[in-house]
PDB file of C-alpha atoms in Angstrom:
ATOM      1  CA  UNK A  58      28.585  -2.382  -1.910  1.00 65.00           C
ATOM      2  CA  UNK A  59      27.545  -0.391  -4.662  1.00 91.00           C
ATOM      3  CA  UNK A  60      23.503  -0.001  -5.092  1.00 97.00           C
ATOM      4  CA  UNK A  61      22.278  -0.237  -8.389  1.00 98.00           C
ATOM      5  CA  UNK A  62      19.189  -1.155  -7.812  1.00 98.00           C
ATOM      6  CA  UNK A  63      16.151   0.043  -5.278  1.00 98.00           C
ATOM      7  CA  UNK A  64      12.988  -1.988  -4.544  1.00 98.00           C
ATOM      8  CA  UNK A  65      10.771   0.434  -2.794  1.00 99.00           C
ATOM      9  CA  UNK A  66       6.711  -0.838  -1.065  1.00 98.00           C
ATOM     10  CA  UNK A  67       3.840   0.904  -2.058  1.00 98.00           C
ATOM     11  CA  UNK A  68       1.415   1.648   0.911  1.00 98.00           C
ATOM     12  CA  UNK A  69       3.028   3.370   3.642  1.00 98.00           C
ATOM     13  CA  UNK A  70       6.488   4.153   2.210  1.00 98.00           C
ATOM     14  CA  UNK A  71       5.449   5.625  -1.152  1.00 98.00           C
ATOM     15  CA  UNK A  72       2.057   6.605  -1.042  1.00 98.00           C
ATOM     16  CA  UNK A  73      -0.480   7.115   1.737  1.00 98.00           C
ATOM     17  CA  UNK A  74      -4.091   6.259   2.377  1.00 98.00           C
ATOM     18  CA  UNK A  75      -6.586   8.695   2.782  1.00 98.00           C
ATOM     19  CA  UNK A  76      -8.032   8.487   6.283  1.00 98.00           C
ATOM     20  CA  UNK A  77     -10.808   6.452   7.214  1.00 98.00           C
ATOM     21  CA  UNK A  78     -13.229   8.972   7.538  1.00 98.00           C
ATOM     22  CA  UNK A  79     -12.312  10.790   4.391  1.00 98.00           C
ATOM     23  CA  UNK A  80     -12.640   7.200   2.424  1.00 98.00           C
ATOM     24  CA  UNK A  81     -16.260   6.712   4.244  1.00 98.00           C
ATOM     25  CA  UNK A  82     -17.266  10.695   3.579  1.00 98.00           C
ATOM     26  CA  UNK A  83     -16.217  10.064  -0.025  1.00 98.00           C
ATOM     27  CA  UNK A  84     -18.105   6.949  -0.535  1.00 98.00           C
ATOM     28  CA  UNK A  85     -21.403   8.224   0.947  1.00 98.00           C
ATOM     29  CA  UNK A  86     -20.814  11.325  -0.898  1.00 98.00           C
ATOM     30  CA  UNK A  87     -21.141   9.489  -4.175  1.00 98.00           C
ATOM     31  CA  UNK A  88     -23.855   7.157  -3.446  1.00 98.00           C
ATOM     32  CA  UNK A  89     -26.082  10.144  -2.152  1.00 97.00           C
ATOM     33  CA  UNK A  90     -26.113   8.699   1.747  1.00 97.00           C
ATOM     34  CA  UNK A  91     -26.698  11.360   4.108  1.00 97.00           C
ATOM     35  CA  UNK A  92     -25.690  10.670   7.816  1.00 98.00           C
ATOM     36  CA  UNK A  93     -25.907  12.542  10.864  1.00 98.00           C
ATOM     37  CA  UNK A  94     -22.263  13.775  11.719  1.00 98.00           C
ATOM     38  CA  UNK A  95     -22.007  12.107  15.352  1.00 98.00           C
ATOM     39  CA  UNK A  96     -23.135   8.678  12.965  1.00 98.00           C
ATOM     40  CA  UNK A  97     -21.033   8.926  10.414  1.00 98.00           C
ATOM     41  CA  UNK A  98     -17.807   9.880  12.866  1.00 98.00           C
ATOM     42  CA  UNK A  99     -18.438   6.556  14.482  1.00 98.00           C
ATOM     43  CA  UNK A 100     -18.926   4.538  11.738  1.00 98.00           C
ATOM     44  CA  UNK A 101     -15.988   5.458  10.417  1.00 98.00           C
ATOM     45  CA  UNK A 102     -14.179   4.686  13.981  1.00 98.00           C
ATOM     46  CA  UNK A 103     -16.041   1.300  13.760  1.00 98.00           C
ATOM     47  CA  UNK A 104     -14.441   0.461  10.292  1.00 98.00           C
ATOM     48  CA  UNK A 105     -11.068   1.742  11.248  1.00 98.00           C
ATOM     49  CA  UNK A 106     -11.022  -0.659  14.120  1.00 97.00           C
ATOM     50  CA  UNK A 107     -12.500  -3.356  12.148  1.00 97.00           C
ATOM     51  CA  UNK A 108      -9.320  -3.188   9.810  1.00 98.00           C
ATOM     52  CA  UNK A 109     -11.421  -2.569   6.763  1.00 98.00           C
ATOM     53  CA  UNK A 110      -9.462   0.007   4.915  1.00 98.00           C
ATOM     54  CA  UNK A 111      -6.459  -1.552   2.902  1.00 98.00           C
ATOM     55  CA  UNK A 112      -3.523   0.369   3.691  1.00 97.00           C
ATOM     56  CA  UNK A 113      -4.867   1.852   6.945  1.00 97.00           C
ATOM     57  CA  UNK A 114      -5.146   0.157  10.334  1.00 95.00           C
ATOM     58  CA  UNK A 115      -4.748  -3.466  10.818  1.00 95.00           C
ATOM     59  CA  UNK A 116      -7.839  -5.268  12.574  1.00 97.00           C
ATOM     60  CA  UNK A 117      -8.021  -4.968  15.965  1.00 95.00           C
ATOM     61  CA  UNK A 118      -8.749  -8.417  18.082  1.00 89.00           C
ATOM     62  CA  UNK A 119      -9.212 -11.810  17.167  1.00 93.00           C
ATOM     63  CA  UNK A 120     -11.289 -12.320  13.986  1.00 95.00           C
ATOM     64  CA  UNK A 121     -13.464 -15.264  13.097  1.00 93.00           C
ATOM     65  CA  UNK A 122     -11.876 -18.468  12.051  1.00 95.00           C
ATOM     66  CA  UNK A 123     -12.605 -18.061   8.367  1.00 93.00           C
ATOM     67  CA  UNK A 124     -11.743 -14.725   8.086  1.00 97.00           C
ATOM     68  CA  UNK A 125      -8.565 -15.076   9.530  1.00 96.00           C
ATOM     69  CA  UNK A 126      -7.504 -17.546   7.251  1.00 96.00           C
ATOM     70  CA  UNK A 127      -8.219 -15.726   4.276  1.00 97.00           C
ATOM     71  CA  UNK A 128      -7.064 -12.291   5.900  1.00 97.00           C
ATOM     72  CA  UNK A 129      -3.341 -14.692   6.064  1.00 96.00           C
ATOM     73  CA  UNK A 130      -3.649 -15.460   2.172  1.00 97.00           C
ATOM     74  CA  UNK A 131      -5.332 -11.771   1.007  1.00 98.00           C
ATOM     75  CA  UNK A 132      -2.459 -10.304  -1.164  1.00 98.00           C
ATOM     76  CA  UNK A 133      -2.068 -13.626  -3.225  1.00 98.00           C
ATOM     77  CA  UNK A 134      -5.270 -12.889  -5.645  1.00 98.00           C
ATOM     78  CA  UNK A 135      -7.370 -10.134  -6.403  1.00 98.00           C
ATOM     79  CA  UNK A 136     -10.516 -12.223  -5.083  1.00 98.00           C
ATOM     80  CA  UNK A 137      -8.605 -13.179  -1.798  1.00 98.00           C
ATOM     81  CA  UNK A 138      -8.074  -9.291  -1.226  1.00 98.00           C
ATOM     82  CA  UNK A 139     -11.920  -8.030  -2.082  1.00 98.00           C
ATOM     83  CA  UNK A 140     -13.144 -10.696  -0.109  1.00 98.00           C
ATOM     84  CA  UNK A 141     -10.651 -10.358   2.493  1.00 98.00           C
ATOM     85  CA  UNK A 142     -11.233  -6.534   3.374  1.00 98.00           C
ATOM     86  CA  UNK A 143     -15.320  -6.850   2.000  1.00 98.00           C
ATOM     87  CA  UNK A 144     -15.413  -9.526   4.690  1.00 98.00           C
ATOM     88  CA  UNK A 145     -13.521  -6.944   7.352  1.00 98.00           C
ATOM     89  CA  UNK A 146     -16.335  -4.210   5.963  1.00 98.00           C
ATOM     90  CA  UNK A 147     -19.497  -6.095   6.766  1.00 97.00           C
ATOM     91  CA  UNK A 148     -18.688  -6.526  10.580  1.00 97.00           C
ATOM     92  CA  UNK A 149     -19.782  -2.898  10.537  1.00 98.00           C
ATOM     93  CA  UNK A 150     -23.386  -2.432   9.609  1.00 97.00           C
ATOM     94  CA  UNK A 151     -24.006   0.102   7.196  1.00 98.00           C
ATOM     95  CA  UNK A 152     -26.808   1.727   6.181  1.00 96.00           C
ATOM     96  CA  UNK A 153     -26.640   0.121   2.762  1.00 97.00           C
ATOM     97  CA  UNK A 154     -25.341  -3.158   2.048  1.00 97.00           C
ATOM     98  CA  UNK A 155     -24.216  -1.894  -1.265  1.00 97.00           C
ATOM     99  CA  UNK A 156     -21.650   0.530   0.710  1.00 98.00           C
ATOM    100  CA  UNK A 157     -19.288  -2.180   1.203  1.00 98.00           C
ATOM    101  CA  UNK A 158     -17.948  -2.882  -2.401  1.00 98.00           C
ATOM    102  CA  UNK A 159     -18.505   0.623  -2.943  1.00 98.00           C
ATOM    103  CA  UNK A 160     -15.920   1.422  -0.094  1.00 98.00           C
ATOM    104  CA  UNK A 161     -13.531  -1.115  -1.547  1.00 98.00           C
ATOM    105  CA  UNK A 162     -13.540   0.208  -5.171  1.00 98.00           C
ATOM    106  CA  UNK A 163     -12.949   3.495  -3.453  1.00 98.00           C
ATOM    107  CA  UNK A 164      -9.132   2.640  -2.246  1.00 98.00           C
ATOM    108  CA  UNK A 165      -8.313   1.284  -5.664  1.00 98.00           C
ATOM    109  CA  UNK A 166      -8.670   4.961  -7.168  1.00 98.00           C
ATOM    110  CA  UNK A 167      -6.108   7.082  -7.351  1.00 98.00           C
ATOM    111  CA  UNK A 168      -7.914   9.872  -5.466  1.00 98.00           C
ATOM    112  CA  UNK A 169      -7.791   7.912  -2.226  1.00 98.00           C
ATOM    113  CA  UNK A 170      -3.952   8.153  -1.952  1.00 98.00           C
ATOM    114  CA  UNK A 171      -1.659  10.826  -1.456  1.00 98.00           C
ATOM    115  CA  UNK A 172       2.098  10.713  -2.574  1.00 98.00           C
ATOM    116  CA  UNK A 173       4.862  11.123   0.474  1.00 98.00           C
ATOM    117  CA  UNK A 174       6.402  15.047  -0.349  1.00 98.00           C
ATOM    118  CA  UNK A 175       9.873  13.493  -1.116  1.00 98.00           C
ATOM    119  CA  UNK A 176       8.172  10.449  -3.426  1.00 98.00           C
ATOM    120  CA  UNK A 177       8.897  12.641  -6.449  1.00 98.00           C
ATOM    121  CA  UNK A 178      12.340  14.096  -5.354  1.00 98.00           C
ATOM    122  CA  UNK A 179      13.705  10.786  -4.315  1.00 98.00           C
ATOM    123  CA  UNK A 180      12.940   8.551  -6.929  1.00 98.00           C
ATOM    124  CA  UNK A 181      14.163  11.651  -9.825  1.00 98.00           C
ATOM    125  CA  UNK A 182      17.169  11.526  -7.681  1.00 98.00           C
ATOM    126  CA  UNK A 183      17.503   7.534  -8.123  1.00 98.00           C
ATOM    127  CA  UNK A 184      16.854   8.109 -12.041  1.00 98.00           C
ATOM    128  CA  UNK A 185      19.692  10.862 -12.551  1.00 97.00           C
ATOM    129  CA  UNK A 186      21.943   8.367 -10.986  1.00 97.00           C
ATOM    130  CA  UNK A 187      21.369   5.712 -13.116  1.00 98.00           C
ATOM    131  CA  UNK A 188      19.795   3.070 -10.219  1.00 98.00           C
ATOM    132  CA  UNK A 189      17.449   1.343 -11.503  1.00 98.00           C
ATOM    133  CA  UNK A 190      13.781   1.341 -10.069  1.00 98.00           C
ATOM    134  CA  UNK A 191      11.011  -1.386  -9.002  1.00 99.00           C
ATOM    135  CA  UNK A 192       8.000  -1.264  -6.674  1.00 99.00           C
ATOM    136  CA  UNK A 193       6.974  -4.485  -4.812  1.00 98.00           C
ATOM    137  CA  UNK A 194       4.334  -4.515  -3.336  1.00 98.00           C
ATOM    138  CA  UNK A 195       1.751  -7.005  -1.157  1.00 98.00           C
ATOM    139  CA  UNK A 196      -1.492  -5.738  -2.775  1.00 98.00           C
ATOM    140  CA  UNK A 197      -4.327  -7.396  -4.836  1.00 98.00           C
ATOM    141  CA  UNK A 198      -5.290  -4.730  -7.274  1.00 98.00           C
ATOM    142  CA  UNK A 199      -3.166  -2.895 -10.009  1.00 98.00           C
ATOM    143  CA  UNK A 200      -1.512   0.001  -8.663  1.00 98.00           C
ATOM    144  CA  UNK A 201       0.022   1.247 -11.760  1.00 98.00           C
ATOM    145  CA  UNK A 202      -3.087   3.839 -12.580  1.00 98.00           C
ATOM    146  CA  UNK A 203      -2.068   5.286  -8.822  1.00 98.00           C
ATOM    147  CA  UNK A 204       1.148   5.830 -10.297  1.00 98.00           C
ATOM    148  CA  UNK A 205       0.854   7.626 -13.389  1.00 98.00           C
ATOM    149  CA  UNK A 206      -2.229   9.838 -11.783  1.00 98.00           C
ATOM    150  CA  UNK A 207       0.123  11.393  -9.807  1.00 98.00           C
ATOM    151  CA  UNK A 208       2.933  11.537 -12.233  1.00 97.00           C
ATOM    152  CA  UNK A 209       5.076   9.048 -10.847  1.00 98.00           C
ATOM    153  CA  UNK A 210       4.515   6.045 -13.342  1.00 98.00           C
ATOM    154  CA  UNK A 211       8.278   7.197 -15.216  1.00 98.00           C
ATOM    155  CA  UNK A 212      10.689   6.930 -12.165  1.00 98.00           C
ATOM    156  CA  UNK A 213       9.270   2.898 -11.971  1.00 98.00           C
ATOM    157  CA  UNK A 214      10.497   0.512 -14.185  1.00 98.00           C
ATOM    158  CA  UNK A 215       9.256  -2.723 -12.756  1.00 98.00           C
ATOM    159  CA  UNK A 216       6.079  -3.473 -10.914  1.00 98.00           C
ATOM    160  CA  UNK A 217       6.077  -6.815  -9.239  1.00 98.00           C
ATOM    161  CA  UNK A 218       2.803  -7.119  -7.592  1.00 98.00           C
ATOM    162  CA  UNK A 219       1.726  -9.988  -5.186  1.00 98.00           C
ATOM    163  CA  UNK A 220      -1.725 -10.662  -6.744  1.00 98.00           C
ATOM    164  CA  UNK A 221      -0.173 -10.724 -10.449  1.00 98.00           C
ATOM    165  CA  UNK A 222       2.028 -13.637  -9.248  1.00 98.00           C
ATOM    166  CA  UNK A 223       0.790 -15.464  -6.320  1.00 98.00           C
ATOM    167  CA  UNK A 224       3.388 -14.904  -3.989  1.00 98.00           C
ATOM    168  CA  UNK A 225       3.524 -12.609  -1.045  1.00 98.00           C
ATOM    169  CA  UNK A 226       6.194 -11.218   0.731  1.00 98.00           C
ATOM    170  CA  UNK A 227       7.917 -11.746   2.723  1.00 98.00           C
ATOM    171  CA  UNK A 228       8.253 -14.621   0.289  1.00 98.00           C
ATOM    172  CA  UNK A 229      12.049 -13.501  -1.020  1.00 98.00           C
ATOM    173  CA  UNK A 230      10.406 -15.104  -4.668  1.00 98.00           C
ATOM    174  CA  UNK A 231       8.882 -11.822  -4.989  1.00 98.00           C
ATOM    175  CA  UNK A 232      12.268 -10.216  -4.158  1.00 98.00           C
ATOM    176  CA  UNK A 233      13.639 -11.755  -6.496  1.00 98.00           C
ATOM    177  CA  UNK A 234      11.397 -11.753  -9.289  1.00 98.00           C
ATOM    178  CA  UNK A 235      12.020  -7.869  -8.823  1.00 98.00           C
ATOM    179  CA  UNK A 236      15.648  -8.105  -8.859  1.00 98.00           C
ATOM    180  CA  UNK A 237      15.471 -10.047 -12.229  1.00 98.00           C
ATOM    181  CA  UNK A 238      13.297  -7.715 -13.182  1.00 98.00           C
ATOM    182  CA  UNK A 239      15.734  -5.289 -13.223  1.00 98.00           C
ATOM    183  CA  UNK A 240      18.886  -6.752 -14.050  1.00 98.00           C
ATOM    184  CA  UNK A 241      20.288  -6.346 -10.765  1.00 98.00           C
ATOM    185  CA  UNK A 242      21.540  -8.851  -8.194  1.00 98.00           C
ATOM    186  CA  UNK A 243      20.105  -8.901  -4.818  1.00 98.00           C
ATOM    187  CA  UNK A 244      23.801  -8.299  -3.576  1.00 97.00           C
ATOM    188  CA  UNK A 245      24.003  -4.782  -5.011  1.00 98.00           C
ATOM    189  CA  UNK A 246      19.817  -4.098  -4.076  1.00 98.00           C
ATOM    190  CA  UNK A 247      18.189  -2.085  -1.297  1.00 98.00           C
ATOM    191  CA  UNK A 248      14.852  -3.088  -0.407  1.00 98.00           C
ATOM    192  CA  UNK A 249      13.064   0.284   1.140  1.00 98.00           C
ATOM    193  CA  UNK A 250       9.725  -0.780   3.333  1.00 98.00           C
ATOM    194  CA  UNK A 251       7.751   0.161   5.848  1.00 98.00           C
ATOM    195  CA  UNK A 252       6.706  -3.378   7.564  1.00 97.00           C
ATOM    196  CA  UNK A 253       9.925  -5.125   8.965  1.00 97.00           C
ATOM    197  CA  UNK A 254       8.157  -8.456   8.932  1.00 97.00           C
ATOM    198  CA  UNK A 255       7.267  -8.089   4.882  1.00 98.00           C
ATOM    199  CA  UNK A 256       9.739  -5.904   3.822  1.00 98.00           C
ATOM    200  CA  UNK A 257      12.324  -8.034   6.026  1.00 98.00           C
ATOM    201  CA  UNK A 258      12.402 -10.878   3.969  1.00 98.00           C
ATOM    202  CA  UNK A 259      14.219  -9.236   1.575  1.00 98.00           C
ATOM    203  CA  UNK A 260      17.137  -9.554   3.413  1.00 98.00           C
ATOM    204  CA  UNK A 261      16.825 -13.488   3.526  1.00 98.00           C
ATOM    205  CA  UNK A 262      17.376 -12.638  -0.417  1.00 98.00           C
ATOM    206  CA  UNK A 263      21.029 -11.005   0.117  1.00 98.00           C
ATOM    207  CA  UNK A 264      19.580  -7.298  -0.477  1.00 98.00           C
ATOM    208  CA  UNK A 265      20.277  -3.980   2.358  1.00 98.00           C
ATOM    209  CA  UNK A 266      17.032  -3.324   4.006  1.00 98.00           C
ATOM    210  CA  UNK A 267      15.679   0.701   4.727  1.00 98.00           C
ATOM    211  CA  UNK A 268      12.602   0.930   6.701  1.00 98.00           C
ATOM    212  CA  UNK A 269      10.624   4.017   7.113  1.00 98.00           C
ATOM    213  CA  UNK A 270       7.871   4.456   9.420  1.00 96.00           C
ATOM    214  CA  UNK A 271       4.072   4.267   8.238  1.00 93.00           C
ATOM    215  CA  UNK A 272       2.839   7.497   9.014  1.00 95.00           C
ATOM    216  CA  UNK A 273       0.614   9.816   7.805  1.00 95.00           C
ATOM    217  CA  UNK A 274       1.618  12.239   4.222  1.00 96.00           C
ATOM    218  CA  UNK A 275       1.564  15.196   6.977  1.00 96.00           C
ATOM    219  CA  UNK A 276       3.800  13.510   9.862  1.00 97.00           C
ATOM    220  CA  UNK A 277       6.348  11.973   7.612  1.00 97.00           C
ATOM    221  CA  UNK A 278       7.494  14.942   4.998  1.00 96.00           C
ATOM    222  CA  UNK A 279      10.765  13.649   4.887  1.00 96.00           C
ATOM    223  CA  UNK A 280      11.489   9.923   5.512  1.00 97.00           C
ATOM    224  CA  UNK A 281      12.556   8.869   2.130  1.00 98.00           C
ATOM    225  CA  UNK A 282      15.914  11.125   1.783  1.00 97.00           C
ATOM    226  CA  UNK A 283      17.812   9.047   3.721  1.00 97.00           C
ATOM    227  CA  UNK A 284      17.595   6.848   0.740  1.00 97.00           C
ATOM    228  CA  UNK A 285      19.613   8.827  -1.353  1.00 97.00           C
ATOM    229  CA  UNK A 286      22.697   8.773   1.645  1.00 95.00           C
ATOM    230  CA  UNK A 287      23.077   5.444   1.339  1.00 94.00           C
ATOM    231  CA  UNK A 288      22.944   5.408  -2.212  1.00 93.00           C
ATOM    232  CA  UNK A 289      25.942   7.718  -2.256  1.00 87.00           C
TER     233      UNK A 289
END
């Protein structure tokens, strides 16, 4: 099988959250909130647990009935997501109610993530070879600023976002929307992930599956290259 197309995730294959104490430093930083260091260290451990960063940890234990149900729906709308991880947020009290949206307006920018090192090498690679490009991605905001911040915007050229279509994976619609989106047939596609339940259902589609592990920008300097073997 000859790839001619790759579908690579956002969060935790191609980019990287900032920690959860660098988001909450950040975010009290800008509203002016002072904490004792001790107090701010465990808040931060409190919302880490709680799930509340998108992209970071998942919750830990059982949440409340409502919440859950909407946590199961939060990458099909941008409101579903805000109120999703908002709701996640106010389990922790803060010293400001106002802290909360502030925290999740904070992951949308493109300061909060980080590019993997071989983000930029890999997907020049794909371009000099001709293979065509598209990120897919379980998210209810528009990633595309993230992208061209950091100078990646003109390796992509499809973006098929869950939010923008009501569909999340591992739904193989959103597969293959992408596929479509790029001219390619799922047959001759490699779907690149880091979640083997999400990213999985490409497979269901026809398309070779790659997963990487979700690690942090430090711990993982590396785990895209293998991309590029089975490309050639």
């Amino acid at each position: 099988m000859a790839i001619k197309g790759v579908l690579f995730d956002f969060s935790g294959t191609l980019f990287r959250i900032e920690s959860t104490e660098s988001w909450l430093r950040a975010v009290l930083a800008e509203a002016d909130v002072t904490l004792p260091e001790g107090e701010l260290l465990r808040l931060a451990g409190q919302l880490e647990a709680a799930g509340a960063l998108a992209g970071g940890a998942s919750p830990t234990g059982p949440l409340p009935d409502d919440l859950g149900a909407l946590w199961a729906v939060r990458d099909r709308s941008a409101e579903a997501h805000r109120a999703a991880f908002t709701g996640l947020s106010r389990r922790v009290e803060l010293p400001d109610a106002r802290l909360h949206d502030a925290l999740y307006d904070r992951h949308m920018t493109p300061a909060a993530w980080r590019p993997y090192p071989d983000t930029v090498e890999v997907l020049a690679a794909l371009r000099e070879r001709g293979v065509a490009v598209a990120v897919v991605s379980n998210i209810g905001w528009d990633l595309r600023p993230v992208f061209r911040e950091h100078g990646v915007d003109g390796y992509v050229d499809a973006y098929v976002l869950s939010y923008e279509h009501g569909i999340q994976k591992p739904d193989t619609r959103l597969f293959g929307l992408a596929c479509d989106a790029l001219g390619v047939a799922p047959q001759d596609t490699l779907m690149v992930g880091d979640d083997r339940r999400a990213d999985g259902g490409a497979a269901d589609l026809g398309c070779a599956v790659h997963f990487v592990d979700h690690r942090t920008v430090v711990e993982r300097p590396e785990g895209l290259r293998p991309v590029l073997d089975l490309i050639d």
